[in-house]
């Protein structure tokens, strides 16, 4: 999301039109960091990561104090797997704006993927302190707690994320997994079912719910879920493996 008030959210809903408009703006004024920033956002939403980075580079060259451009470029580098560059961009955003919650949240995700779980938690804590309404920070901190084996803390974070954003499908999947790990199978099924209700195309939710049905001895229900997972995503290898285990 652009920090500039002039960005038209309706325009961004039509990415190609947005890119055309921002390109026209750049043609009129090639020194306008806002236009490069916004076009980078549009390219990113289209999945053109390299072009997004190029536009963020230009926005930063024109306005080196533009902290959101570092955050967005960091996210793009993160998607490319360049965690060092992503972390460097988040660091610079925080240097420019120490109150920028999204910068801490992004850096926390990078630290988590690099295996530095304590630093990840510290960054998520700071993101939440700065923006207690930012649901993804609770979800991501919850995932770190799962990795540490702190399932109760993880579930508490997933609870808060859902309270803030009841349509956040991934959190139901994550909480369902935590409940499964705790042996609270009915609660796990309820969460996976809610994820499916919100997103009927979520193959992973069917696969995960199938695993819980299998653990409860409900093999027919498990097979039905694995079948649906495979129908939705024929490349979802765990679903084939899990369905094979039922047939043993």
Short mmCIF file of C-alpha atoms in Angstrom, two decimals:
data_model
loop_
_atom_site.label_atom_id
_atom_site.label_comp_id
_atom_site.label_asym_id
_atom_site.label_seq_id
_atom_site.Cartn_x
_atom_site.Cartn_y
_atom_site.Cartn_z
CA UNK A 1 0.00 0.00 0.00
CA UNK A 2 1.37 3.35 -0.97
CA UNK A 3 2.16 5.97 1.67
CA UNK A 4 1.04 8.62 -0.76
CA UNK A 5 -2.55 9.86 -0.48
CA UNK A 6 -2.92 10.15 -4.25
CA UNK A 7 -2.95 6.43 -4.97
CA UNK A 8 -6.32 5.27 -6.26
CA UNK A 9 -7.13 1.87 -4.73
CA UNK A 10 -9.70 1.25 -7.48
CA UNK A 11 -6.99 1.81 -10.06
CA UNK A 12 -4.72 -0.69 -8.36
CA UNK A 13 -7.51 -3.25 -8.68
CA UNK A 14 -6.77 -3.12 -12.44
CA UNK A 15 -3.01 -3.57 -12.38
CA UNK A 16 -2.35 -3.10 -16.07
CA UNK A 17 -4.27 0.16 -16.12
CA UNK A 18 -2.41 1.29 -13.02
CA UNK A 19 0.94 0.59 -14.67
CA UNK A 20 -0.12 2.55 -17.76
CA UNK A 21 -1.14 5.55 -15.67
CA UNK A 22 2.03 5.58 -13.58
CA UNK A 23 4.13 5.21 -16.74
CA UNK A 24 2.38 8.26 -18.20
CA UNK A 25 3.11 10.17 -15.01
CA UNK A 26 6.79 9.20 -15.25
CA UNK A 27 6.84 10.36 -18.86
CA UNK A 28 5.61 13.77 -17.74
CA UNK A 29 7.91 14.01 -14.72
CA UNK A 30 10.75 11.50 -14.56
CA UNK A 31 11.95 12.95 -11.24
CA UNK A 32 8.79 12.01 -9.32
CA UNK A 33 9.62 9.30 -6.76
CA UNK A 34 5.93 8.77 -6.05
CA UNK A 35 5.21 7.54 -9.56
CA UNK A 36 8.07 5.02 -9.51
CA UNK A 37 7.05 3.85 -6.04
CA UNK A 38 3.45 3.33 -7.09
CA UNK A 39 4.37 1.61 -10.35
CA UNK A 40 6.65 -0.68 -8.36
CA UNK A 41 3.70 -1.53 -6.15
CA UNK A 42 1.61 -2.32 -9.22
CA UNK A 43 4.33 -4.47 -10.78
CA UNK A 44 4.74 -6.32 -7.49
CA UNK A 45 1.01 -7.01 -7.26
CA UNK A 46 1.22 -8.38 -10.82
CA UNK A 47 4.05 -10.72 -9.82
CA UNK A 48 6.77 -8.91 -11.80
CA UNK A 49 9.27 -8.82 -8.96
CA UNK A 50 12.31 -7.70 -10.93
CA UNK A 51 10.50 -4.75 -12.48
CA UNK A 52 9.13 -3.82 -9.05
CA UNK A 53 12.67 -3.78 -7.64
CA UNK A 54 13.84 -1.61 -10.54
CA UNK A 55 11.10 0.92 -9.81
CA UNK A 56 11.80 0.90 -6.08
CA UNK A 57 15.49 1.44 -6.90
CA UNK A 58 14.56 4.52 -8.89
CA UNK A 59 12.20 5.81 -6.21
CA UNK A 60 14.99 5.48 -3.64
CA UNK A 61 17.49 7.17 -5.94
CA UNK A 62 15.12 10.12 -6.24
CA UNK A 63 14.06 10.13 -2.58
CA UNK A 64 16.60 8.34 -0.34
CA UNK A 65 14.48 9.12 2.73
CA UNK A 66 11.45 7.19 1.47
CA UNK A 67 11.26 4.44 4.10
CA UNK A 68 8.28 2.58 2.53
CA UNK A 69 10.30 2.05 -0.65
CA UNK A 70 12.95 0.20 1.35
CA UNK A 71 10.27 -1.94 3.02
CA UNK A 72 8.64 -2.80 -0.28
CA UNK A 73 11.96 -3.50 -1.97
CA UNK A 74 12.91 -5.64 1.02
CA UNK A 75 9.73 -7.64 0.53
CA UNK A 76 10.53 -8.11 -3.14
CA UNK A 77 14.06 -9.29 -2.37
CA UNK A 78 12.58 -11.59 0.27
CA UNK A 79 10.36 -13.16 -2.37
CA UNK A 80 13.45 -13.74 -4.53
CA UNK A 81 15.15 -15.52 -1.63
CA UNK A 82 17.75 -12.78 -1.08
CA UNK A 83 17.35 -12.54 2.68
CA UNK A 84 20.54 -10.54 3.20
CA UNK A 85 19.41 -7.77 0.87
CA UNK A 86 15.90 -7.90 2.31
CA UNK A 87 17.25 -7.51 5.85
CA UNK A 88 19.48 -4.62 4.76
CA UNK A 89 16.47 -2.83 3.28
CA UNK A 90 14.39 -3.38 6.42
CA UNK A 91 17.31 -2.10 8.50
CA UNK A 92 17.48 1.07 6.43
CA UNK A 93 13.73 1.62 6.70
CA UNK A 94 13.97 1.32 10.49
CA UNK A 95 16.90 3.75 10.55
CA UNK A 96 14.82 6.26 8.61
CA UNK A 97 11.61 5.63 10.57
CA UNK A 98 12.02 3.79 13.91
CA UNK A 99 8.23 3.77 14.33
CA UNK A 100 7.59 1.85 11.09
CA UNK A 101 5.84 -1.32 12.27
CA UNK A 102 5.86 -2.99 8.85
CA UNK A 103 9.64 -2.73 8.68
CA UNK A 104 10.01 -4.68 11.93
CA UNK A 105 7.43 -7.23 10.77
CA UNK A 106 9.25 -7.76 7.48
CA UNK A 107 12.62 -8.07 9.15
CA UNK A 108 11.16 -10.50 11.66
CA UNK A 109 10.04 -12.74 8.82
CA UNK A 110 13.50 -12.59 7.27
CA UNK A 111 15.15 -13.44 10.59
CA UNK A 112 12.77 -16.36 11.06
CA UNK A 113 13.62 -17.78 7.66
CA UNK A 114 17.31 -17.37 8.46
CA UNK A 115 16.81 -19.42 11.63
CA UNK A 116 17.24 -16.56 14.11
CA UNK A 117 14.01 -17.17 16.00
CA UNK A 118 14.81 -14.98 19.00
CA UNK A 119 15.54 -11.96 16.83
CA UNK A 120 12.39 -12.73 14.85
CA UNK A 121 10.31 -12.68 18.03
CA UNK A 122 11.95 -9.42 19.12
CA UNK A 123 11.04 -7.79 15.81
CA UNK A 124 7.48 -9.09 15.90
CA UNK A 125 7.16 -7.82 19.46
CA UNK A 126 8.24 -4.38 18.30
CA UNK A 127 5.90 -4.45 15.31
CA UNK A 128 2.99 -5.32 17.60
CA UNK A 129 3.97 -2.65 20.12
CA UNK A 130 3.91 -0.06 17.34
CA UNK A 131 0.76 -1.37 15.64
CA UNK A 132 -1.32 -3.65 17.89
CA UNK A 133 -3.94 -3.99 15.14
CA UNK A 134 -1.57 -5.61 12.61
CA UNK A 135 -2.84 -9.19 12.43
CA UNK A 136 0.00 -10.68 10.31
CA UNK A 137 2.55 -9.89 13.03
CA UNK A 138 0.59 -12.03 15.52
CA UNK A 139 0.26 -14.82 12.96
CA UNK A 140 3.96 -14.78 12.13
CA UNK A 141 5.03 -14.61 15.77
CA UNK A 142 2.72 -17.55 16.41
CA UNK A 143 4.56 -19.56 13.77
CA UNK A 144 7.85 -18.88 15.54
CA UNK A 145 6.34 -20.07 18.81
CA UNK A 146 5.17 -23.25 17.06
CA UNK A 147 8.74 -23.85 15.91
CA UNK A 148 9.94 -23.37 19.49
CA UNK A 149 7.30 -25.80 20.77
CA UNK A 150 5.42 -23.09 22.69
CA UNK A 151 2.01 -24.14 21.41
CA UNK A 152 -0.05 -22.23 23.97
CA UNK A 153 1.72 -18.98 23.12
CA UNK A 154 1.28 -19.76 19.44
CA UNK A 155 -2.45 -20.37 19.82
CA UNK A 156 -2.83 -17.14 21.80
CA UNK A 157 -1.21 -15.25 18.93
CA UNK A 158 -3.37 -16.98 16.34
CA UNK A 159 -6.43 -16.16 18.46
CA UNK A 160 -5.49 -12.48 18.43
CA UNK A 161 -4.85 -12.48 14.69
CA UNK A 162 -8.30 -13.96 14.09
CA UNK A 163 -9.92 -11.45 16.45
CA UNK A 164 -8.34 -8.65 14.42
CA UNK A 165 -9.05 -10.22 11.03
CA UNK A 166 -11.73 -12.95 11.06
CA UNK A 167 -11.26 -13.47 7.30
CA UNK A 168 -7.54 -14.31 7.61
CA UNK A 169 -7.67 -17.83 6.17
CA UNK A 170 -4.06 -18.80 6.82
CA UNK A 171 -4.39 -18.19 10.55
CA UNK A 172 -7.15 -20.78 10.86
CA UNK A 173 -4.89 -23.28 9.09
CA UNK A 174 -2.00 -22.42 11.39
CA UNK A 175 -4.11 -22.60 14.54
CA UNK A 176 -5.59 -25.87 13.34
CA UNK A 177 -2.09 -27.27 12.99
CA UNK A 178 -1.20 -26.11 16.50
CA UNK A 179 -4.33 -27.73 17.91
CA UNK A 180 -3.46 -30.92 16.02
CA UNK A 181 0.01 -30.88 17.57
CA UNK A 182 -1.60 -30.48 21.01
CA UNK A 183 -3.91 -33.42 20.36
CA UNK A 184 -7.04 -31.23 20.38
CA UNK A 185 -8.37 -32.84 17.23
CA UNK A 186 -11.93 -31.51 17.23
CA UNK A 187 -10.67 -27.94 17.56
CA UNK A 188 -8.22 -28.61 14.73
CA UNK A 189 -11.01 -29.86 12.47
CA UNK A 190 -13.13 -26.82 13.33
CA UNK A 191 -10.32 -24.48 12.29
CA UNK A 192 -9.58 -26.29 9.05
CA UNK A 193 -13.30 -26.32 8.27
CA UNK A 194 -13.47 -22.57 8.84
CA UNK A 195 -10.49 -22.06 6.54
CA UNK A 196 -12.29 -24.09 3.87
CA UNK A 197 -15.50 -22.12 4.40
CA UNK A 198 -13.56 -18.92 3.75
CA UNK A 199 -11.53 -20.35 0.86
CA UNK A 200 -12.97 -23.46 -0.76
CA UNK A 201 -9.93 -23.62 -3.09
CA UNK A 202 -7.46 -24.10 -0.24
CA UNK A 203 -6.00 -27.52 -0.99
CA UNK A 204 -3.70 -27.50 2.03
CA UNK A 205 -6.63 -27.04 4.40
CA UNK A 206 -8.33 -30.14 2.99
CA UNK A 207 -5.11 -32.12 3.26
CA UNK A 208 -4.54 -30.99 6.83
CA UNK A 209 -8.12 -31.72 7.83
CA UNK A 210 -7.76 -35.14 6.28
CA UNK A 211 -4.77 -35.81 8.52
CA UNK A 212 -6.86 -35.03 11.59
CA UNK A 213 -9.74 -37.22 10.42
CA UNK A 214 -7.25 -40.02 9.92
CA UNK A 215 -5.86 -39.50 13.42
CA UNK A 216 -9.43 -39.83 14.74
CA UNK A 217 -9.91 -43.06 12.80
CA UNK A 218 -12.35 -41.42 10.37
CA UNK A 219 -10.70 -42.85 7.29
CA UNK A 220 -13.57 -42.29 4.85
CA UNK A 221 -13.64 -38.61 5.75
CA UNK A 222 -9.87 -38.48 5.49
CA UNK A 223 -9.89 -39.98 1.99
CA UNK A 224 -12.59 -37.54 0.90
CA UNK A 225 -10.46 -34.63 2.07
CA UNK A 226 -7.33 -35.97 0.39
CA UNK A 227 -9.30 -36.50 -2.82
CA UNK A 228 -10.47 -32.89 -2.74
CA UNK A 229 -6.99 -31.60 -1.96
CA UNK A 230 -5.62 -33.45 -4.99
CA UNK A 231 -8.47 -32.23 -7.20
CA UNK A 232 -7.58 -28.67 -6.26
CA UNK A 233 -3.81 -29.15 -6.48
CA UNK A 234 -2.60 -32.18 -8.40
CA UNK A 235 1.00 -31.33 -7.39
CA UNK A 236 0.33 -31.46 -3.63
CA UNK A 237 2.60 -34.41 -2.85
CA UNK A 238 1.70 -34.72 0.87
CA UNK A 239 -1.93 -35.40 -0.05
CA UNK A 240 -0.93 -38.41 -2.15
CA UNK A 241 1.35 -39.64 0.61
CA UNK A 242 -1.34 -39.22 3.25
CA UNK A 243 -3.96 -40.92 1.11
CA UNK A 244 -1.55 -43.78 0.50
CA UNK A 245 -1.08 -44.20 4.24
CA UNK A 246 -4.83 -44.65 4.68
CA UNK A 247 -4.84 -47.48 2.16
CA UNK A 248 -2.04 -49.38 3.94
#
